Coordinates of C-alpha atoms in Angstrom, one line a residue:
Chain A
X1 CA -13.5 23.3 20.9
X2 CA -11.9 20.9 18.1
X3 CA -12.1 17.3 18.6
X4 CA -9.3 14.7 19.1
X5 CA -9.7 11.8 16.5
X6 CA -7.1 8.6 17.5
X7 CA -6.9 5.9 15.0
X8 CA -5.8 2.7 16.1
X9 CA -4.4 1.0 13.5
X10 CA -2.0 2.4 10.0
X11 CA -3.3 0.1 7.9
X12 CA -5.7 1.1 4.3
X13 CA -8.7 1.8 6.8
X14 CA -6.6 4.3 9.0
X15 CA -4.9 6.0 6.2
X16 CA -9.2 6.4 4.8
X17 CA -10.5 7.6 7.6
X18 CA -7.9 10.1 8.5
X19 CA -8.0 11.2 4.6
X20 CA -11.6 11.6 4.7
X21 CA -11.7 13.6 7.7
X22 CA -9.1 16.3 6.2
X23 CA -11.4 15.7 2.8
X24 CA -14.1 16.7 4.7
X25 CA -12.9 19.7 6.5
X26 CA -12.6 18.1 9.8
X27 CA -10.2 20.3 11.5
X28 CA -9.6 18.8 15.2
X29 CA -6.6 17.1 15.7
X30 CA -6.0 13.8 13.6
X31 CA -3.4 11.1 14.9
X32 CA -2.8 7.6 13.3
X33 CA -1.1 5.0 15.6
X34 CA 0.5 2.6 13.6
X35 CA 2.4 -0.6 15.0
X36 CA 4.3 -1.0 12.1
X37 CA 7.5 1.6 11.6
X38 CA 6.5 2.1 7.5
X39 CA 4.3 4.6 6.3
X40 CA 0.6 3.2 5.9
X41 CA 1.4 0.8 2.8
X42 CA -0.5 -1.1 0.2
X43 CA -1.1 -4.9 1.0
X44 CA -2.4 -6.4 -1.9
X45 CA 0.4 -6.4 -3.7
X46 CA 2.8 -8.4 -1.2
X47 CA 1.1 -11.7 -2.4
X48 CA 2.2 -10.9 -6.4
X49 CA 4.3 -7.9 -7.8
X50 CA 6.6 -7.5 -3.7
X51 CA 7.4 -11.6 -3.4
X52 CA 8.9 -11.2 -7.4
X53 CA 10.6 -8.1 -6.7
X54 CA 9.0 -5.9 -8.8
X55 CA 8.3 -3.0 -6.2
X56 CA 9.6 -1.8 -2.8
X57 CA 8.4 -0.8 0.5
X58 CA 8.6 2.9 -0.7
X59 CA 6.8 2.0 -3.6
X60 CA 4.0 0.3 -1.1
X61 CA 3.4 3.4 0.7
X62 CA -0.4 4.8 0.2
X63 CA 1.0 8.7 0.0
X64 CA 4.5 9.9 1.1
X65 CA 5.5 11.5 4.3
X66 CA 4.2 15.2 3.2
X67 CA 1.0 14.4 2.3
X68 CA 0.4 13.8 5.9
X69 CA 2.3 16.6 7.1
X70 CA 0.5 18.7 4.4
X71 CA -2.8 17.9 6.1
X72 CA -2.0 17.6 9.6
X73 CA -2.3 13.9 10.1
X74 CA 0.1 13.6 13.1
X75 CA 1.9 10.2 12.4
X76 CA 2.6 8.3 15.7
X77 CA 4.5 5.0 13.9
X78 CA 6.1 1.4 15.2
X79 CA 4.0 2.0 18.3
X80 CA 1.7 -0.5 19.4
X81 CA -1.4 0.3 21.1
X82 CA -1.6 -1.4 24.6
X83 CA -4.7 -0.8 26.7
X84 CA -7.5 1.4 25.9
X85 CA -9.4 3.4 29.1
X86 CA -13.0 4.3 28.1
X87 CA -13.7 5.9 31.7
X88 CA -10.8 8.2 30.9
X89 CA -11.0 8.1 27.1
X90 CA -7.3 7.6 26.5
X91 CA -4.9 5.1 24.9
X92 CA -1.7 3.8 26.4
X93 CA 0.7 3.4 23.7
X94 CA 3.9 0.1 24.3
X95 CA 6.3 3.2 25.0
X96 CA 4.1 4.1 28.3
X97 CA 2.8 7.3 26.3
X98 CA -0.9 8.1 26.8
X99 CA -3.2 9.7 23.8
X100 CA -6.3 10.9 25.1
X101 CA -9.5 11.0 22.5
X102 CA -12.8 12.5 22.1
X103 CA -13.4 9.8 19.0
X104 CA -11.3 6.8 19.0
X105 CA -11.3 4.9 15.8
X106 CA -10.1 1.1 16.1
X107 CA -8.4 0.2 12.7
X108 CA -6.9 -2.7 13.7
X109 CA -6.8 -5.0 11.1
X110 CA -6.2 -9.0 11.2
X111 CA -3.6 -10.9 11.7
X112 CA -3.3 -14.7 9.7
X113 CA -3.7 -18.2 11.8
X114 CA -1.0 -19.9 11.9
X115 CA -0.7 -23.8 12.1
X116 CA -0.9 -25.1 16.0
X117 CA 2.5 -24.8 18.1
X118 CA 2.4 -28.8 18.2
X119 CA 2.7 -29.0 14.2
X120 CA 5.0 -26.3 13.4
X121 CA 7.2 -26.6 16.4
X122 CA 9.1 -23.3 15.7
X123 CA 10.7 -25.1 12.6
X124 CA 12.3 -22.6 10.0
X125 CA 11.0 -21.8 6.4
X126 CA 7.5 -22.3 7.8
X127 CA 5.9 -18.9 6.7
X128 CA 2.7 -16.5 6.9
X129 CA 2.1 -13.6 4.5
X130 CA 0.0 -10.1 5.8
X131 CA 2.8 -7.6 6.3
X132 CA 5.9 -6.1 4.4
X133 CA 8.0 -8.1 6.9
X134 CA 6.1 -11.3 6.2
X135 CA 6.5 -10.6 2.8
X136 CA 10.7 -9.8 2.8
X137 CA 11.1 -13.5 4.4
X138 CA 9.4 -15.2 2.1
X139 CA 10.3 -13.4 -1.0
X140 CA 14.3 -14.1 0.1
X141 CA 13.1 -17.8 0.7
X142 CA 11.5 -17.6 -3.0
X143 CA 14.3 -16.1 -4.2
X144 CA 17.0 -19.0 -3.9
X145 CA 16.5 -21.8 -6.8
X146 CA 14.3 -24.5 -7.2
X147 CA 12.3 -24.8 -4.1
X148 CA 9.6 -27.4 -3.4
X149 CA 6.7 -25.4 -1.6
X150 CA 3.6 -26.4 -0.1
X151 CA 1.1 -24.1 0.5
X152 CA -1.7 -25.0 3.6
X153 CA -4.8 -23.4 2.2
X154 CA -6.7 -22.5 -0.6
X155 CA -7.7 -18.9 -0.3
X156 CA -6.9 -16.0 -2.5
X157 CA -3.5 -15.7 -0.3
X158 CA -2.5 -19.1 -0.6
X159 CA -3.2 -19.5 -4.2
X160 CA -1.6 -16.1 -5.3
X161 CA 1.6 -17.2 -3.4
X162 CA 0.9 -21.0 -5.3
X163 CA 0.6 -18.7 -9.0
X164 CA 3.9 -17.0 -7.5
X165 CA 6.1 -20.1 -7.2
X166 CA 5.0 -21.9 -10.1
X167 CA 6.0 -18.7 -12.1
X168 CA 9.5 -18.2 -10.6
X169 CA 10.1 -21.8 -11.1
X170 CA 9.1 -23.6 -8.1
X171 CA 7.3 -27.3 -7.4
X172 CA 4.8 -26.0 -5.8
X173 CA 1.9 -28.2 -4.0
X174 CA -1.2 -27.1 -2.2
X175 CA -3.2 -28.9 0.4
X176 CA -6.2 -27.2 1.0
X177 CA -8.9 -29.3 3.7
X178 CA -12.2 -28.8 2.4
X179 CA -13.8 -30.2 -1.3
X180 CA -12.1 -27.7 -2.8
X181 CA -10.0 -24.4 -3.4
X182 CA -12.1 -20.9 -2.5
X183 CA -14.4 -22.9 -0.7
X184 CA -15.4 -20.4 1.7
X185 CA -15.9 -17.2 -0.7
X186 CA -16.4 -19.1 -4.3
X187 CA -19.1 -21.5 -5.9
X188 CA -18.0 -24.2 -7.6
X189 CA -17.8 -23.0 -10.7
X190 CA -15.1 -20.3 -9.7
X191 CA -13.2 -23.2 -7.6
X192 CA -13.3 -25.8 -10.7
X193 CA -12.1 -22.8 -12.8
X194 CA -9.3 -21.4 -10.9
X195 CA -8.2 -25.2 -9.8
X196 CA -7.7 -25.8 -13.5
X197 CA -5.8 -22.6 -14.0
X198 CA -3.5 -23.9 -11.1
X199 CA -3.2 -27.2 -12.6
X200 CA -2.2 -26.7 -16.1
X201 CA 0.4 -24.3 -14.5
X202 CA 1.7 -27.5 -13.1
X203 CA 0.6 -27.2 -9.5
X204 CA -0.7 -30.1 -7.7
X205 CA -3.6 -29.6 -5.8
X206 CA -5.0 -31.8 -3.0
X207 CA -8.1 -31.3 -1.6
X208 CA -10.0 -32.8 1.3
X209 CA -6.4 -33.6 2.9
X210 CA -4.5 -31.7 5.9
X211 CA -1.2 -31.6 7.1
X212 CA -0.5 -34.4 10.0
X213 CA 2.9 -33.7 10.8
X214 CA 6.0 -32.1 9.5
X215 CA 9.3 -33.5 8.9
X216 CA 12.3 -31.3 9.8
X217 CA 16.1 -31.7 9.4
X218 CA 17.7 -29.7 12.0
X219 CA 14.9 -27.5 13.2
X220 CA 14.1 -26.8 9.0
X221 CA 11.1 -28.2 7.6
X222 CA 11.8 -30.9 5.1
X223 CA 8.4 -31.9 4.2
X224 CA 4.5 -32.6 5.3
X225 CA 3.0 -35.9 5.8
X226 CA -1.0 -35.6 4.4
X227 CA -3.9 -37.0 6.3
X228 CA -4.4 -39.1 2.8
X229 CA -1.2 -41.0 3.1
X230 CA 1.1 -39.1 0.4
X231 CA 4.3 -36.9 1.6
X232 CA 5.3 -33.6 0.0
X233 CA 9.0 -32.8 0.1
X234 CA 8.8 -28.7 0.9
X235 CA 11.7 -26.7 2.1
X236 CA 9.3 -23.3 2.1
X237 CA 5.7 -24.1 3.7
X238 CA 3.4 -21.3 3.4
X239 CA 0.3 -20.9 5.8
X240 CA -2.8 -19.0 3.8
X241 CA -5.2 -20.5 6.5
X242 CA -7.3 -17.0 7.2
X243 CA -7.3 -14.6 8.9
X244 CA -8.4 -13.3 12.7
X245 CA -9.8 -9.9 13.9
X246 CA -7.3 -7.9 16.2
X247 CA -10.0 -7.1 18.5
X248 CA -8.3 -7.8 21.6
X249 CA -7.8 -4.1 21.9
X250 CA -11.9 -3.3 22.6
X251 CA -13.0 -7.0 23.8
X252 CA -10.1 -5.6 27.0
X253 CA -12.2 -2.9 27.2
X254 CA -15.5 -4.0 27.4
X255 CA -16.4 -3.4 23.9
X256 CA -18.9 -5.9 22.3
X257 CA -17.1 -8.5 20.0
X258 CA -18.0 -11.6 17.9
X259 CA -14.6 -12.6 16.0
X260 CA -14.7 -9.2 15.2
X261 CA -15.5 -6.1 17.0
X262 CA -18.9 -5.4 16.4
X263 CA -20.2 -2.1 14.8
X264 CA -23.8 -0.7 13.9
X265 CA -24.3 0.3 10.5
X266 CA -22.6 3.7 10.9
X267 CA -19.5 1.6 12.0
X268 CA -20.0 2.5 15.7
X269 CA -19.0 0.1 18.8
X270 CA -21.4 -0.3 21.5
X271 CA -19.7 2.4 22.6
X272 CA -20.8 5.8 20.8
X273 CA -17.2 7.8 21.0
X274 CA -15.6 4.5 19.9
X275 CA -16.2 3.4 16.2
X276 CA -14.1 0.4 14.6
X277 CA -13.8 -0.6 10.4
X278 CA -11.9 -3.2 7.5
X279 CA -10.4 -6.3 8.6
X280 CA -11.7 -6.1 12.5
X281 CA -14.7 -5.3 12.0
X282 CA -18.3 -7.1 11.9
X283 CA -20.8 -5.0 10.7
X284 CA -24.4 -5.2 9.7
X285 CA -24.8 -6.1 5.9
X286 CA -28.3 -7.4 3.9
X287 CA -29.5 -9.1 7.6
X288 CA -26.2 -10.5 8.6
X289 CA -23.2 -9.9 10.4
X290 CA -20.0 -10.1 8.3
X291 CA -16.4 -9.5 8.6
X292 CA -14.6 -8.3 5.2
X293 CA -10.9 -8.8 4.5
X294 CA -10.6 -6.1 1.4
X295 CA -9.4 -3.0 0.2
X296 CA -12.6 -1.9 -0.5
X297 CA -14.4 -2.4 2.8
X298 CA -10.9 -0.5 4.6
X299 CA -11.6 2.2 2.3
X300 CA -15.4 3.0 2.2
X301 CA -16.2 1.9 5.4
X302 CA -13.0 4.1 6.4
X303 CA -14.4 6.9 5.3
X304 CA -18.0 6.1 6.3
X305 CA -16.6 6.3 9.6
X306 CA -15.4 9.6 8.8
X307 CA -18.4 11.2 7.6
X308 CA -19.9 10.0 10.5
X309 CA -17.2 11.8 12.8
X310 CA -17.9 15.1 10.7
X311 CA -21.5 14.8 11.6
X312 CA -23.1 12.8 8.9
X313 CA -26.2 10.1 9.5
X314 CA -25.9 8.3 6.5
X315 CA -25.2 4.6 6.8
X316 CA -22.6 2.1 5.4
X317 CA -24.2 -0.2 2.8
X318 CA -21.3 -1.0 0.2
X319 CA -21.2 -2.5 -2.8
X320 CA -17.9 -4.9 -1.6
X321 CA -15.8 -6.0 -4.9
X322 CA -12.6 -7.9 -4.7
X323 CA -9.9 -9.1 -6.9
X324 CA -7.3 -11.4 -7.3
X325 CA -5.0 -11.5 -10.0
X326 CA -3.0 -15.3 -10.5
X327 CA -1.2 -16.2 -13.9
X328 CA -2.4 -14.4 -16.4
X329 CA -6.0 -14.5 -15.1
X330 CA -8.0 -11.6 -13.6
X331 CA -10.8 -13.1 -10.7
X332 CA -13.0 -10.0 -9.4
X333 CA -15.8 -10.3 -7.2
X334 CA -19.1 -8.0 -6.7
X335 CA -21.4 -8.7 -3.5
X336 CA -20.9 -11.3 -0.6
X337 CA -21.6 -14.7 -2.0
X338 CA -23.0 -16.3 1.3
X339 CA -26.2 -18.1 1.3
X340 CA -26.8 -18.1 -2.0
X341 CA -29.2 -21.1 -3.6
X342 CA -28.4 -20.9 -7.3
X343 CA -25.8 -20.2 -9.8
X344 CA -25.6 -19.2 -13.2
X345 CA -22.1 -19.4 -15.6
X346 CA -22.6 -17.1 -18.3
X347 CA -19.4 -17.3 -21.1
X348 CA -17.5 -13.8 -21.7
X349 CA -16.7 -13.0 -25.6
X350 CA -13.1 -13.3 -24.6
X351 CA -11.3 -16.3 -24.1
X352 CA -11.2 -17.5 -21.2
X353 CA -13.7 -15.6 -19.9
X354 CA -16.9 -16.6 -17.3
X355 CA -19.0 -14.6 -15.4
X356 CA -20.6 -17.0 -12.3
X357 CA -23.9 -15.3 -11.3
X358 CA -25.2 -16.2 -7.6
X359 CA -28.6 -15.8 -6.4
X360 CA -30.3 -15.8 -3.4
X361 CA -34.7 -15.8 -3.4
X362 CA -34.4 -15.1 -7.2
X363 CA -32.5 -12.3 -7.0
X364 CA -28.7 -11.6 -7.9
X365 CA -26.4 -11.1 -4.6
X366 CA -22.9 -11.6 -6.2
X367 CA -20.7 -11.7 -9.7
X368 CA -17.6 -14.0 -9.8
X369 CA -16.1 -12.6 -12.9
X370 CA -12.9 -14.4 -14.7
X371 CA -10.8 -12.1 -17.3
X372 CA -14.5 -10.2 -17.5
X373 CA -13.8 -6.6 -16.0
X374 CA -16.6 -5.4 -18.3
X375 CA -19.2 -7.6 -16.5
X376 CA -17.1 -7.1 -12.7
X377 CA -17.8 -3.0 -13.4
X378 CA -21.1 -3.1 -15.1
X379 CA -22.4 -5.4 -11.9
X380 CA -21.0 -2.6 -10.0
X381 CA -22.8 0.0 -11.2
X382 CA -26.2 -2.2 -11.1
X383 CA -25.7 -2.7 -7.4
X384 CA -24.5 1.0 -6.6
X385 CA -27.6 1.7 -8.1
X386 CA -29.6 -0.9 -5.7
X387 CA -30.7 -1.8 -9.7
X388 CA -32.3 -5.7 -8.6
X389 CA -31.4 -8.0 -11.1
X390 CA -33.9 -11.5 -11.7
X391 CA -32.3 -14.9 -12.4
X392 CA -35.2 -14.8 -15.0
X393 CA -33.1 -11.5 -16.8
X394 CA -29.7 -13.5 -16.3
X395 CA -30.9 -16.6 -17.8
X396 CA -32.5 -14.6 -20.6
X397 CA -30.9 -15.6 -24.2
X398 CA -28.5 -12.6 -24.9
X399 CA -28.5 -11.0 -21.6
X400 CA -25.6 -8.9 -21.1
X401 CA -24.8 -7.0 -17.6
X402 CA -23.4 -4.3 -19.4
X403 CA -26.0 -3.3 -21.5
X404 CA -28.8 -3.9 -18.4
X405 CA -26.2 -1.5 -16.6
X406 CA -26.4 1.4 -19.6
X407 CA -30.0 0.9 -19.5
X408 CA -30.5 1.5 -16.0
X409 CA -27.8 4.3 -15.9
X410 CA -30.3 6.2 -18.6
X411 CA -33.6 5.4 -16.8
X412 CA -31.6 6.6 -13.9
X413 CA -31.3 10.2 -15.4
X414 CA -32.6 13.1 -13.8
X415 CA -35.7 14.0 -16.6
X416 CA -36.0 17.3 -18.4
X417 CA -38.3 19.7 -17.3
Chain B
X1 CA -1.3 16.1 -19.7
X2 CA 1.5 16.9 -21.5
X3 CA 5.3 15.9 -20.7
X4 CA 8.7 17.5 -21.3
X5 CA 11.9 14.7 -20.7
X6 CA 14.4 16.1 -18.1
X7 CA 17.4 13.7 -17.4
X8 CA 15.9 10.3 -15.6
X9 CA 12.6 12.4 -14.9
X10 CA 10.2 13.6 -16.9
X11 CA 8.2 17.1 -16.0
X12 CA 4.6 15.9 -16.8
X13 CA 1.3 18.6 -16.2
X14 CA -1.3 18.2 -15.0
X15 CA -4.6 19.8 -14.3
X16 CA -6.6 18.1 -11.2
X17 CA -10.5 18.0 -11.0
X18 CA -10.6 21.3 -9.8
X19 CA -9.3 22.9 -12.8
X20 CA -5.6 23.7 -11.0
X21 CA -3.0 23.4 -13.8
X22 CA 0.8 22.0 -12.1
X23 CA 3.9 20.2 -13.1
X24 CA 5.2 17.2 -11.3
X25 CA 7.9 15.1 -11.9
X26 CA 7.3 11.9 -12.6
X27 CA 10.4 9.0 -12.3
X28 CA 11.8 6.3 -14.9
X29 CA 9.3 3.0 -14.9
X30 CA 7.0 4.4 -12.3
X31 CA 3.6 4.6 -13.5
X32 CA 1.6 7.9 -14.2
X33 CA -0.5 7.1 -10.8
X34 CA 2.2 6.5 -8.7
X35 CA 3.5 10.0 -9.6
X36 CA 0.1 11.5 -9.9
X37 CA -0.5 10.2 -6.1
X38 CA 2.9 11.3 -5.2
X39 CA 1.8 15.0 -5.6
X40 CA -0.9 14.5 -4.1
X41 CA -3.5 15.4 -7.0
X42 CA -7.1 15.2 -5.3
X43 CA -9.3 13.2 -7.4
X44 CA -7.1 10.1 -7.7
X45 CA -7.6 7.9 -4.5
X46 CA -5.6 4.4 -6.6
X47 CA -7.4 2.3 -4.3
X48 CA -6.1 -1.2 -6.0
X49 CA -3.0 0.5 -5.6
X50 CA -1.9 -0.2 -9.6
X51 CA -3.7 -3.0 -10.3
X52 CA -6.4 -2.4 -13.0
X53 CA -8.8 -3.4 -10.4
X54 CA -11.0 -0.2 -9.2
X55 CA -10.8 2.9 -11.7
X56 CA -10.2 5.6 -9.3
X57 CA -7.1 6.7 -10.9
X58 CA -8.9 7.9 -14.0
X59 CA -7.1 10.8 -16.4
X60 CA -7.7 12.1 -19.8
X61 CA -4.2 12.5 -21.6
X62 CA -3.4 15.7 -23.7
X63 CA -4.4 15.3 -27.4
X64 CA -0.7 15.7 -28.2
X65 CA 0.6 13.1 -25.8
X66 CA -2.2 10.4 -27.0
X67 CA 0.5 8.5 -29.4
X68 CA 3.2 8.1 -27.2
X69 CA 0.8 6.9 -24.2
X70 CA -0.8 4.4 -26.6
X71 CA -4.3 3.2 -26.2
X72 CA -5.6 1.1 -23.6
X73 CA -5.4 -2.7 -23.4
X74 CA -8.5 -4.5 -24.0
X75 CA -9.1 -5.4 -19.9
X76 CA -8.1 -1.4 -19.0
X77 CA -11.0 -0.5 -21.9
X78 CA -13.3 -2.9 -20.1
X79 CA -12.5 -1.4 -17.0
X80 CA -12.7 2.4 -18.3
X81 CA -16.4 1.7 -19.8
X82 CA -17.8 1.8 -16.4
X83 CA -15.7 4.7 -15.0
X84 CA -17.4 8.1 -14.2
X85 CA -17.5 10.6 -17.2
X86 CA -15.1 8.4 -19.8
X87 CA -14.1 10.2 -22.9
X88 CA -11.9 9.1 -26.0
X89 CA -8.8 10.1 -24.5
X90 CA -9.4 8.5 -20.9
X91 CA -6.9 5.7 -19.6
X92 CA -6.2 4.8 -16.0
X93 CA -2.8 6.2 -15.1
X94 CA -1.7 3.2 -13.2
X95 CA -1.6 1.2 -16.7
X96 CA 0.7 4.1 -18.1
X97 CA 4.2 2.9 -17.7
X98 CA 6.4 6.4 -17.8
X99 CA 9.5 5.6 -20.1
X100 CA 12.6 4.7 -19.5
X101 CA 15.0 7.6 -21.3

């Protein structure tokens, strides 16, 4: 008998999954449910090319419409998931449909905090950005002339979004609450870098201040007054404050969560017919639990969670890289820099360029690269290898990651015989 | 690769990592990957979907076509150095902006 797969979510992690299982020559029946109406759609590009207008929804979509017929991914789209059964292993869909599973694959996503009710009181031209919806408001609110924008928070969406507006023309302003911008996924040698990129674009950046209240003029927003005093005139206020698991779904169900729903290392849930991967997902990684917000975690851990379906063992260790493209300036990432006790800037041959090193007990756990992609790929291939690299080798005069990586690559070589 | 012009598309071949040879058609100002993903060529996953930020849409472009693509910028040769099995003719087809006739 063939297996039903149902996959909760239409997002980069569903669209992997059900790929890989076709890939892999899964031949059950595969189904995506996806809330959304569009095909399953790009997201990283809704903070930079979609909000100037240089690419569509089409344009967004991962594969057309025949590449799923083509495999027999049955498509099941603008329908939101409801209540999941585990005693009778089925999901009730919003239109009162019912899709029973033998493997149920949560691909949920996240969804981005907003501000409390009590500061943004339902005003108008306050926005969020994580879908193509989200996106078509604020690119036609971007799109009228000379805005003033404030931006509440300086992650990679908020700052992408600041890069935005300063290019089309906009005053733009963040106010970020913490010491400074990335502070959450950056040292402070990225932040300092990437601040200064914002500020010779002419955005003014505040740090260590919040929003205490906004001013409206009839139900618009017409400004924010800061915790430090100042006021920011804004007619467009974007909210980059983070984002939060959709794991309502299995914490209704029983299913063991922790701002996240939690999975083992093969990207099960703590039940074994039930597995869950990307954005709403906490998973084992180097002796923690972590949540990743990226393409690359939907995608491998996606298809982990496929292999795993088709019978494999292996577990999910990932080599998570990130980017984030603002101005003219290319920020990739390589590793999870969390609990890291040292840091080492090491200067790229172009200009411009920095690659921020972070260690943790000695040994490298993450690469901040700036305009470096030769130093982003070459730590890649080090830490695909499981190559460990010393903060002694880092600090060493002349030490180049690419070269380390080459050298490794040929030790790595099967030997003649 | 190699391409032929045909009103606002252009008939470009290619062979996929299994060694089938097809045409597809690729439109004005797309880029090669969007076209190459389009019709659904195994081997090329785009996972930064165009951004010169992963290098899974690697292809090697026919020696006849390598003028008119033009070589790769300096970050795309960065990029490329790492990729599995680079040659002198590889470029990432989502930096390959098919022209406007």
């Amino acid at each position: 008998m063939e297996e039903t797969v149902i996959i909760v979510g239409g997002g980069q992690g569903g669209f992997s999954t059900a790929s890989r299982l076709r890939e892999i020559g899964f031949r059950g029946r595969v189904t995506i449910v996806g809330e959304e109406e569009h095909l399953p759609y790009q997201r990283p590009p809704l903070s930079k090319a979609y909000l100037l207008g240089q690419t569509d929804v089409g344009r967004l979509s991962l594969r057309p419409r025949d590449y799923f017929d083509k495999l027999g991914i049955d498509l099941a789209l603008g329908k939101r998931a409801l209540r999941l059964d585990r005693g009778q292993s089925n999901v009730e869909l919003a239109d009162g449909s019912i899709l029973s599973y033998d493997k149920l694959v949560l691909a949920t996503g996240s969804r981005a905090r907003t501000l409390p009710d009590e500061l943004s009181q339902a005003l108008s031209g306050i926005f969020v950005l994580r879908s193509v919806s989200d996106a078509e408001h604020l690119r036609l609110a971007l799109a009228s002339q000379s805005r003033r924008v404030l931006v509440v928070g300086a992650g990679f969406v908020g700052l992408e979004v600041a890069a935005i507006g300063s290019q089309m023309g906009h005053s733009v302003t963040v106010v970020e609450l913490s010491s400074r911008v990335l502070n959450r996924v950056a040292c402070e040698a990225t932040a300092n870098a990437i601040q200064a990129l914002h500020r010779n674009h002419g955005v003014v950046v505040k740090t260590g201040t919040k929003v205490d209240r906004l001013h409206s003029h009839y139900g618009a927003v017409t400004g924010a007054q800061l915790s430090d005093g100042s006021f920011v005139h804004a007619e467009i206020v974007v909210v980059g404050i983070g984002g939060i698991a959709n794991d309502e779904l299995a914490a209704d169900a029983g299913l063991q969560t922790a701002s996240g729903i939690v999975v083992d290392q093969c990207g099960r849930t703590s039940d074994p017919n039930i597995f869950a991967l990307g954005d709403c997902a906490v998973f084992p990684f180097e002796g923690r639990l972590v949540r990743i917000e990226s393409v690359q975690n939907a995608c491998d851990q996606g298809a982990a969670v496929a292999d795993v379906i088709g019978g494999s063992t292996a577990s999910y260790a990932p080599v998570p890289w990130f980017w984030s493209d603002q101005y003219d300036a290319k920020l990739q990432t390589v590793g999870l820099a969390c609990d890291y006790d040292k840091v080492i800037t090491l200067h790229g041959s172009r200009e411009g360029s920095a690659a921020n090193w972070y260690f943790r007990n000695g040994r490298a756990i993450a690469v901040d690269t700036i305009n470096d992609p030769r130093t982003h790929m070459s730590t890649r291939r080090l830490f695909g290898a499981g190559q460990s690299v010393s903060i002694e080798a880092v600090a060493a005069e002349g030490f180049d990651a690419a070269i380390e990586a080459r050298r490794h690559q040929h030790a790595g070589a099967p030997a003649q015989q | 690769m190699s391409s032929n012009r045909n009103d606002n598309m252009i008939e470009i071949t290619v062979t996929d990592s299994g060694g089938i040879t097809r045409t597809l058609n690729a439109r004005d100002g797309e880029s090669l990957m969007e076209a190459v993903t389009r019709a659904r060529l195994p081997g090329i996953l785009a996972e930064c979907g165009g951004a010169c930020a992963c290098a899974t849409c690697h292809v090697y472009i026919g020696p006849a076509w390598l003028e008119l693509v033009g070589k790769a910028d300096p970050m795309e040769a960065d990029m490329l150095d790492f990729a599995d099995d680079v040659r002198e003719n590889s470029r990432l087809s989502c930096q390959i902006t098919i022209p406007k006739t």
